[in-house]
PDB file of C-alpha atoms in Angstrom:
ATOM      1  CA  MET T  84      13.853 -31.045  -9.245  1.00  0.00           C
ATOM      2  CA  ARG T  85      13.457 -27.591 -10.628  1.00  0.00           C
ATOM      3  CA  TRP T  86       9.671 -28.009 -10.602  1.00  0.00           C
ATOM      4  CA  THR T  87       9.707 -28.053  -6.804  1.00  0.00           C
ATOM      5  CA  LEU T  88      10.449 -24.319  -6.984  1.00  0.00           C
ATOM      6  CA  ILE T  89       6.987 -23.737  -8.413  1.00  0.00           C
ATOM      7  CA  TYR T  90       5.533 -24.296  -4.936  1.00  0.00           C
ATOM      8  CA  PRO T  91       7.430 -21.494  -3.147  1.00  0.00           C
ATOM      9  CA  SER T  92       6.830 -19.201  -6.116  1.00  0.00           C
ATOM     10  CA  CYS T  93       3.076 -19.863  -5.884  1.00  0.00           C
ATOM     11  CA  PHE T  94       3.211 -19.439  -2.111  1.00  0.00           C
ATOM     12  CA  PHE T  95       4.884 -16.025  -2.380  1.00  0.00           C
ATOM     13  CA  SER T  96       2.499 -14.912  -5.106  1.00  0.00           C
ATOM     14  CA  MET T  97      -0.434 -15.851  -2.867  1.00  0.00           C
ATOM     15  CA  LEU T  98       1.057 -13.905   0.051  1.00  0.00           C
ATOM     16  CA  SER T  99       1.360 -10.917  -2.252  1.00  0.00           C
ATOM     17  CA  LEU T 100      -2.260 -11.358  -3.339  1.00  0.00           C
ATOM     18  CA  ILE T 101      -3.502 -11.553   0.255  1.00  0.00           C
ATOM     19  CA  ALA T 102      -1.642  -8.348   1.146  1.00  0.00           C
ATOM     20  CA  ILE T 103      -3.152  -6.564  -1.861  1.00  0.00           C
ATOM     21  CA  ILE T 104      -6.673  -7.679  -0.946  1.00  0.00           C
ATOM     22  CA  VAL T 105      -6.127  -6.411   2.601  1.00  0.00           C
ATOM     23  CA  LEU T 106      -5.042  -3.024   1.242  1.00  0.00           C
ATOM     24  CA  LEU T 107      -8.040  -2.737  -1.067  1.00  0.00           C
ATOM     25  CA  SER T 108     -10.654  -3.967   1.395  1.00  0.00           C
ATOM     26  CA  ASN T 109      -9.596  -2.056   4.523  1.00  0.00           C
ATOM     27  CA  ASP T 110      -9.456   1.664   5.187  1.00  0.00           C
ATOM     28  CA  MET T 111      -5.944   1.256   6.549  1.00  0.00           C
ATOM     29  CA  ALA T 112      -3.823   4.301   7.298  1.00  0.00           C
ATOM     30  CA  TRP T 113      -0.671   4.565   5.185  1.00  0.00           C
ATOM     31  CA  SER T 114       0.596   7.561   7.176  1.00  0.00           C
ATOM     32  CA  ASN T 115      -0.134   8.434  10.778  1.00  0.00           C
ATOM     33  CA  ASP T 116       0.803  11.056  13.357  1.00  0.00           C
ATOM     34  CA  GLU T 117       0.064  11.261  17.062  1.00  0.00           C
ATOM     35  CA  GLY T 118       1.042  13.877  19.586  1.00  0.00           C
ATOM     36  CA  THR T 119      -0.147  16.244  22.296  1.00  0.00           C
ATOM     37  CA  VAL T 120      -0.997  19.913  22.041  1.00  0.00           C
ATOM     38  CA  GLY T 121      -1.903  21.606  25.297  1.00  0.00           C
ATOM     39  CA  LEU T 122      -4.686  19.599  26.923  1.00  0.00           C
ATOM     40  CA  TYR T 123      -5.348  17.528  23.817  1.00  0.00           C
ATOM     41  CA  LYS T 124      -4.134  14.293  22.309  1.00  0.00           C
ATOM     42  CA  VAL T 125      -4.033  14.661  18.518  1.00  0.00           C
ATOM     43  CA  HIS T 126      -4.285  11.843  15.980  1.00  0.00           C
ATOM     44  CA  PHE T 127      -3.960  12.368  12.215  1.00  0.00           C
ATOM     45  CA  ALA T 128      -4.262   9.447   9.763  1.00  0.00           C
ATOM     46  CA  VAL T 129      -4.211   9.253   5.969  1.00  0.00           C
ATOM     47  CA  GLY T 130      -5.073   6.275   3.776  1.00  0.00           C
ATOM     48  CA  LEU T 131      -6.196   5.321   0.290  1.00  0.00           C
ATOM     49  CA  ASN T 132      -9.806   6.399   0.890  1.00  0.00           C
ATOM     50  CA  GLY T 133      -9.314   9.644   2.777  1.00  0.00           C
ATOM     51  CA  TRP T 134      -8.057  11.151   6.003  1.00  0.00           C
ATOM     52  CA  SER T 135      -9.121  11.656   9.590  1.00  0.00           C
ATOM     53  CA  PHE T 136      -8.175  14.164  12.270  1.00  0.00           C
ATOM     54  CA  GLU T 137      -9.102  13.421  15.858  1.00  0.00           C
ATOM     55  CA  PHE T 138      -8.363  15.185  19.125  1.00  0.00           C
ATOM     56  CA  ASN T 139      -9.294  14.111  22.621  1.00  0.00           C
ATOM     57  CA  CYS T 140      -9.091  16.045  25.868  1.00  0.00           C
ATOM     58  CA  ARG T 141      -6.669  14.541  28.381  1.00  0.00           C
ATOM     59  CA  GLN T 142      -8.448  16.102  31.349  1.00  0.00           C
ATOM     60  CA  GLU T 143     -12.023  16.270  32.564  1.00  0.00           C
ATOM     61  CA  GLU T 144     -12.515  19.910  31.640  1.00  0.00           C
ATOM     62  CA  CYS T 145     -11.403  21.356  28.307  1.00  0.00           C
ATOM     63  CA  PRO T 146     -12.474  24.562  26.560  1.00  0.00           C
ATOM     64  CA  THR T 147     -13.230  22.575  23.389  1.00  0.00           C
ATOM     65  CA  PRO T 148     -14.952  19.153  23.356  1.00  0.00           C
ATOM     66  CA  ASP T 149     -13.492  16.047  21.741  1.00  0.00           C
ATOM     67  CA  SER T 150     -13.831  15.977  17.999  1.00  0.00           C
ATOM     68  CA  LYS T 151     -13.154  13.787  14.994  1.00  0.00           C
ATOM     69  CA  GLU T 152     -13.241  14.887  11.379  1.00  0.00           C
ATOM     70  CA  THR T 153     -13.031  12.518   8.434  1.00  0.00           C
ATOM     71  CA  ALA T 154     -13.264  13.190   4.723  1.00  0.00           C
ATOM     72  CA  ASP T 155     -12.737  11.574   1.348  1.00  0.00           C
ATOM     73  CA  TYR T 156     -10.253  13.292  -0.895  1.00  0.00           C
ATOM     74  CA  ASP T 157     -13.053  14.152  -3.324  1.00  0.00           C
ATOM     75  CA  SER T 158     -15.346  15.731  -0.727  1.00  0.00           C
ATOM     76  CA  ASP T 159     -15.781  19.467  -0.293  1.00  0.00           C
ATOM     77  CA  SER T 160     -14.649  19.208   3.329  1.00  0.00           C
ATOM     78  CA  CYS T 161     -11.188  18.115   2.200  1.00  0.00           C
ATOM     79  CA  ARG T 162      -9.772  21.618   2.008  1.00  0.00           C
ATOM     80  CA  TRP T 163      -6.109  20.955   2.676  1.00  0.00           C
ATOM     81  CA  HIS T 164      -3.335  21.405   0.173  1.00  0.00           C
ATOM     82  CA  PHE T 165      -2.636  17.653   0.198  1.00  0.00           C
ATOM     83  CA  CYS T 166      -6.182  16.701  -0.913  1.00  0.00           C
ATOM     84  CA  GLU T 167      -5.664  17.066  -4.656  1.00  0.00           C
ATOM     85  CA  PRO T 168      -2.247  15.360  -4.943  1.00  0.00           C
ATOM     86  CA  CYS T 169      -3.327  12.563  -2.586  1.00  0.00           C
ATOM     87  CA  ARG T 170      -6.591  12.119  -4.495  1.00  0.00           C
ATOM     88  CA  LYS T 171      -4.705  11.571  -7.739  1.00  0.00           C
ATOM     89  CA  THR T 172      -2.092   9.412  -6.055  1.00  0.00           C
ATOM     90  CA  THR T 173      -4.571   7.103  -4.357  1.00  0.00           C
ATOM     91  CA  LYS T 174      -6.507   6.615  -7.584  1.00  0.00           C
ATOM     92  CA  HIS T 175      -3.287   5.549  -9.276  1.00  0.00           C
ATOM     93  CA  ILE T 176      -2.394   3.245  -6.385  1.00  0.00           C
ATOM     94  CA  ASN T 177      -5.835   1.605  -6.405  1.00  0.00           C
ATOM     95  CA  ALA T 178      -5.535   1.010 -10.147  1.00  0.00           C
ATOM     96  CA  MET T 179      -2.043  -0.440  -9.682  1.00  0.00           C
ATOM     97  CA  LEU T 180      -3.188  -2.810  -6.933  1.00  0.00           C
ATOM     98  CA  LYS T 181      -6.048  -4.063  -9.090  1.00  0.00           C
ATOM     99  CA  ALA T 182      -3.619  -4.572 -11.981  1.00  0.00           C
ATOM    100  CA  CYS T 183      -1.412  -6.611  -9.640  1.00  0.00           C
ATOM    101  CA  ILE T 184      -4.332  -8.930  -8.926  1.00  0.00           C
ATOM    102  CA  ALA T 185      -4.560  -9.602 -12.671  1.00  0.00           C
ATOM    103  CA  PHE T 186      -0.801 -10.217 -12.913  1.00  0.00           C
ATOM    104  CA  ILE T 187      -0.931 -12.675 -10.010  1.00  0.00           C
ATOM    105  CA  ALA T 188      -3.957 -14.476 -11.481  1.00  0.00           C
ATOM    106  CA  ILE T 189      -2.147 -14.918 -14.797  1.00  0.00           C
ATOM    107  CA  TYR T 190       1.000 -16.154 -13.084  1.00  0.00           C
ATOM    108  CA  PHE T 191      -0.876 -18.523 -10.791  1.00  0.00           C
ATOM    109  CA  MET T 192      -2.891 -20.092 -13.626  1.00  0.00           C
ATOM    110  CA  LEU T 193       0.267 -20.684 -15.656  1.00  0.00           C
ATOM    111  CA  ALA T 194       2.104 -22.031 -12.603  1.00  0.00           C
ATOM    112  CA  VAL T 195      -0.689 -24.473 -11.735  1.00  0.00           C
ATOM    113  CA  GLY T 196      -0.800 -25.546 -15.358  1.00  0.00           C
ATOM    114  CA  ARG T 197       2.907 -26.301 -15.312  1.00  0.00           C
ATOM    115  CA  VAL T 198       2.529 -28.399 -12.169  1.00  0.00           C
ATOM    116  CA  ASN T 199      -0.448 -30.381 -13.447  1.00  0.00           C
ATOM    117  CA  LEU T 200       0.843 -30.855 -16.971  1.00  0.00           C
ATOM    118  CA  ARG T 201       4.512 -30.963 -16.010  1.00  0.00           C
ATOM    119  CA  ASN T 202       5.110 -28.525 -18.677  1.00  0.00           C
ATOM    120  CA  ARG T 203       5.349 -26.449 -19.653  1.00  0.00           C
ATOM    121  CA  GLY T 204       3.117 -24.153 -21.511  1.00  0.00           C
ATOM    122  CA  GLY T 205       5.730 -23.719 -24.170  1.00  0.00           C
ATOM    123  CA  PHE T 206       8.156 -20.883 -24.517  1.00  0.00           C
ATOM    124  CA  PHE T 207       5.534 -18.138 -24.596  1.00  0.00           C
ATOM    125  CA  GLY T 208       3.739 -19.529 -21.561  1.00  0.00           C
ATOM    126  CA  LYS T 209       6.954 -19.422 -19.545  1.00  0.00           C
ATOM    127  CA  LEU T 210       7.742 -15.970 -20.862  1.00  0.00           C
ATOM    128  CA  ILE T 211       4.315 -14.682 -19.846  1.00  0.00           C
ATOM    129  CA  ALA T 212       4.732 -16.244 -16.380  1.00  0.00           C
ATOM    130  CA  VAL T 213       8.066 -14.514 -15.879  1.00  0.00           C
ATOM    131  CA  PHE T 214       6.781 -11.157 -17.110  1.00  0.00           C
ATOM    132  CA  SER T 215       3.607 -11.319 -15.016  1.00  0.00           C
ATOM    133  CA  SER T 216       5.608 -11.992 -11.849  1.00  0.00           C
ATOM    134  CA  VAL T 217       8.057  -9.209 -12.670  1.00  0.00           C
ATOM    135  CA  LEU T 218       5.249  -6.773 -13.495  1.00  0.00           C
ATOM    136  CA  ASN T 219       3.560  -7.567 -10.205  1.00  0.00           C
ATOM    137  CA  TYR T 220       6.728  -6.709  -8.296  1.00  0.00           C
ATOM    138  CA  VAL T 221       7.493  -3.556 -10.279  1.00  0.00           C
ATOM    139  CA  THR T 222       3.924  -2.285  -9.995  1.00  0.00           C
ATOM    140  CA  LEU T 223       3.837  -2.819  -6.232  1.00  0.00           C
ATOM    141  CA  VAL T 224       7.128  -0.973  -5.771  1.00  0.00           C
ATOM    142  CA  ALA T 225       5.797   1.845  -7.944  1.00  0.00           C
ATOM    143  CA  ALA T 226       2.608   2.004  -5.821  1.00  0.00           C
ATOM    144  CA  TRP T 227       4.324   2.617  -2.485  1.00  0.00           C
ATOM    145  CA  SER T 228       6.975   4.795  -4.130  1.00  0.00           C
ATOM    146  CA  ILE T 229       4.429   7.270  -5.481  1.00  0.00           C
ATOM    147  CA  TRP T 230       2.794   7.368  -2.050  1.00  0.00           C
ATOM    148  CA  LEU T 231       6.118   8.514  -0.646  1.00  0.00           C
ATOM    149  CA  ASP T 232       6.749  11.026  -3.400  1.00  0.00           C
ATOM    150  CA  ARG T 233       3.316  12.449  -4.167  1.00  0.00           C
ATOM    151  CA  CYS T 234       1.275  12.170  -0.974  1.00  0.00           C
ATOM    152  CA  ASN T 235       3.276  11.473   2.178  1.00  0.00           C
ATOM    153  CA  ASN T 236       5.551  14.478   1.668  1.00  0.00           C
ATOM    154  CA  LYS T 237       2.619  16.898   1.249  1.00  0.00           C
ATOM    155  CA  PHE T 238       1.827  17.223   4.950  1.00  0.00           C
ATOM    156  CA  ASP T 239       4.568  19.635   5.998  1.00  0.00           C
ATOM    157  CA  ASP T 240       3.503  22.970   7.467  1.00  0.00           C
ATOM    158  CA  MET T 241      -0.112  21.935   8.007  1.00  0.00           C
ATOM    159  CA  ASN T 242      -2.183  24.072  10.349  1.00  0.00           C
ATOM    160  CA  TYR T 243      -5.222  22.818  12.175  1.00  0.00           C
ATOM    161  CA  MET T 244      -7.377  24.693  14.708  1.00  0.00           C
ATOM    162  CA  ILE T 245      -8.598  23.147  17.962  1.00  0.00           C
ATOM    163  CA  GLY T 246     -10.679  25.971  19.319  1.00  0.00           C
ATOM    164  CA  ASP T 247      -8.132  28.709  19.832  1.00  0.00           C
ATOM    165  CA  ILE T 248      -5.178  26.306  19.658  1.00  0.00           C
ATOM    166  CA  ARG T 249      -3.300  26.072  16.394  1.00  0.00           C
ATOM    167  CA  VAL T 250      -1.689  22.725  15.623  1.00  0.00           C
ATOM    168  CA  VAL T 251       1.307  23.197  13.347  1.00  0.00           C
ATOM    169  CA  SER T 252       3.753  21.051  11.434  1.00  0.00           C
ATOM    170  CA  ILE T 253       1.842  17.794  11.355  1.00  0.00           C
ATOM    171  CA  LYS T 254       4.232  15.249   9.859  1.00  0.00           C
ATOM    172  CA  PRO T 255       2.713  11.769   9.639  1.00  0.00           C
ATOM    173  CA  GLN T 256       5.036   8.788   9.748  1.00  0.00           C
ATOM    174  CA  LEU T 257       4.627   5.778   7.494  1.00  0.00           C
ATOM    175  CA  TYR T 258       2.084   3.395   8.976  1.00  0.00           C
ATOM    176  CA  TYR T 259       0.498  -0.049   8.619  1.00  0.00           C
ATOM    177  CA  GLY T 260      -0.864   0.358   5.087  1.00  0.00           C
ATOM    178  CA  PHE T 261       2.535   1.324   3.735  1.00  0.00           C
ATOM    179  CA  VAL T 262       4.168  -1.587   5.594  1.00  0.00           C
ATOM    180  CA  VAL T 263       1.672  -4.051   4.095  1.00  0.00           C
ATOM    181  CA  ALA T 264       2.398  -2.649   0.615  1.00  0.00           C
ATOM    182  CA  VAL T 265       6.137  -3.156   1.153  1.00  0.00           C
ATOM    183  CA  LEU T 266       5.513  -6.704   2.400  1.00  0.00           C
ATOM    184  CA  ALA T 267       3.447  -7.382  -0.722  1.00  0.00           C
ATOM    185  CA  SER T 268       6.331  -6.241  -2.921  1.00  0.00           C
ATOM    186  CA  THR T 269       8.763  -8.333  -0.866  1.00  0.00           C
ATOM    187  CA  SER T 270       6.645 -11.443  -1.444  1.00  0.00           C
ATOM    188  CA  ALA T 271       6.453 -10.526  -5.117  1.00  0.00           C
ATOM    189  CA  VAL T 272      10.229 -10.285  -5.540  1.00  0.00           C
ATOM    190  CA  LEU T 273      10.677 -13.636  -3.760  1.00  0.00           C
ATOM    191  CA  CYS T 274       8.265 -15.101  -6.312  1.00  0.00           C
ATOM    192  CA  VAL T 275      10.380 -13.590  -9.100  1.00  0.00           C
ATOM    193  CA  ILE T 276      13.556 -15.087  -7.608  1.00  0.00           C
ATOM    194  CA  ALA T 277      11.993 -18.560  -7.332  1.00  0.00           C
ATOM    195  CA  GLU T 278      10.760 -18.316 -10.916  1.00  0.00           C
ATOM    196  CA  ALA T 279      14.171 -17.188 -12.142  1.00  0.00           C
ATOM    197  CA  LEU T 280      15.911 -20.054 -10.324  1.00  0.00           C
ATOM    198  CA  MET T 281      13.488 -22.523 -11.842  1.00  0.00           C
ATOM    199  CA  GLN T 282      14.114 -21.192 -15.337  1.00  0.00           C
ATOM    200  CA  SER T 283      17.885 -21.150 -14.864  1.00  0.00           C
ATOM    201  CA  ARG T 284      17.902 -24.793 -13.707  1.00  0.00           C
ATOM    202  CA  LYS T 285      15.922 -25.729 -16.736  1.00  0.00           C
ATOM    203  CA  ASN T 286      18.523 -24.196 -19.024  1.00  0.00           C
ATOM    204  CA  LYS T 287      21.428 -26.129 -17.452  1.00  0.00           C
TER     205      LYS T 287
END
């Protein structure tokens, strides 16, 4: 009966994979801030590829027209103090997410092999399956943790000019991209738990 646990473990690993692909293929904001300053609605978003700052007039007549500025972290127009730390952080996160795809592929191939062959893969095959699932989880947790530590906390005391209006203290809140990363790690740890239960039943 322990082999039935291979199905939920594969299911959770696939959910984790789908979440990772979504993160890599979409310019999804990981941090976001919205508010109003004078006549303007302000929107600031930061993701793995860069950032955007948009303001829109809330009335028909405004001294400064609507505007939107976007920039990659590597571009010359990214002049803020968060550009360099976020550039390094997002490169690390992208590398981690791609590594997770490899971990999931290894785990999934071994898991399918165990279902089809009813075995097994030997001791080292099982060991590699366990380690690949654990590494996937740990790497995903590390990815969203370094976003919190090295990028998301770099936005305090920002100043941005809208004409003669100075926008201060922009503090983005965690947004969809970060939530998807946490969901990916949650699916990954559920895969680890299913794998551990399967191995423990085998040893009884």
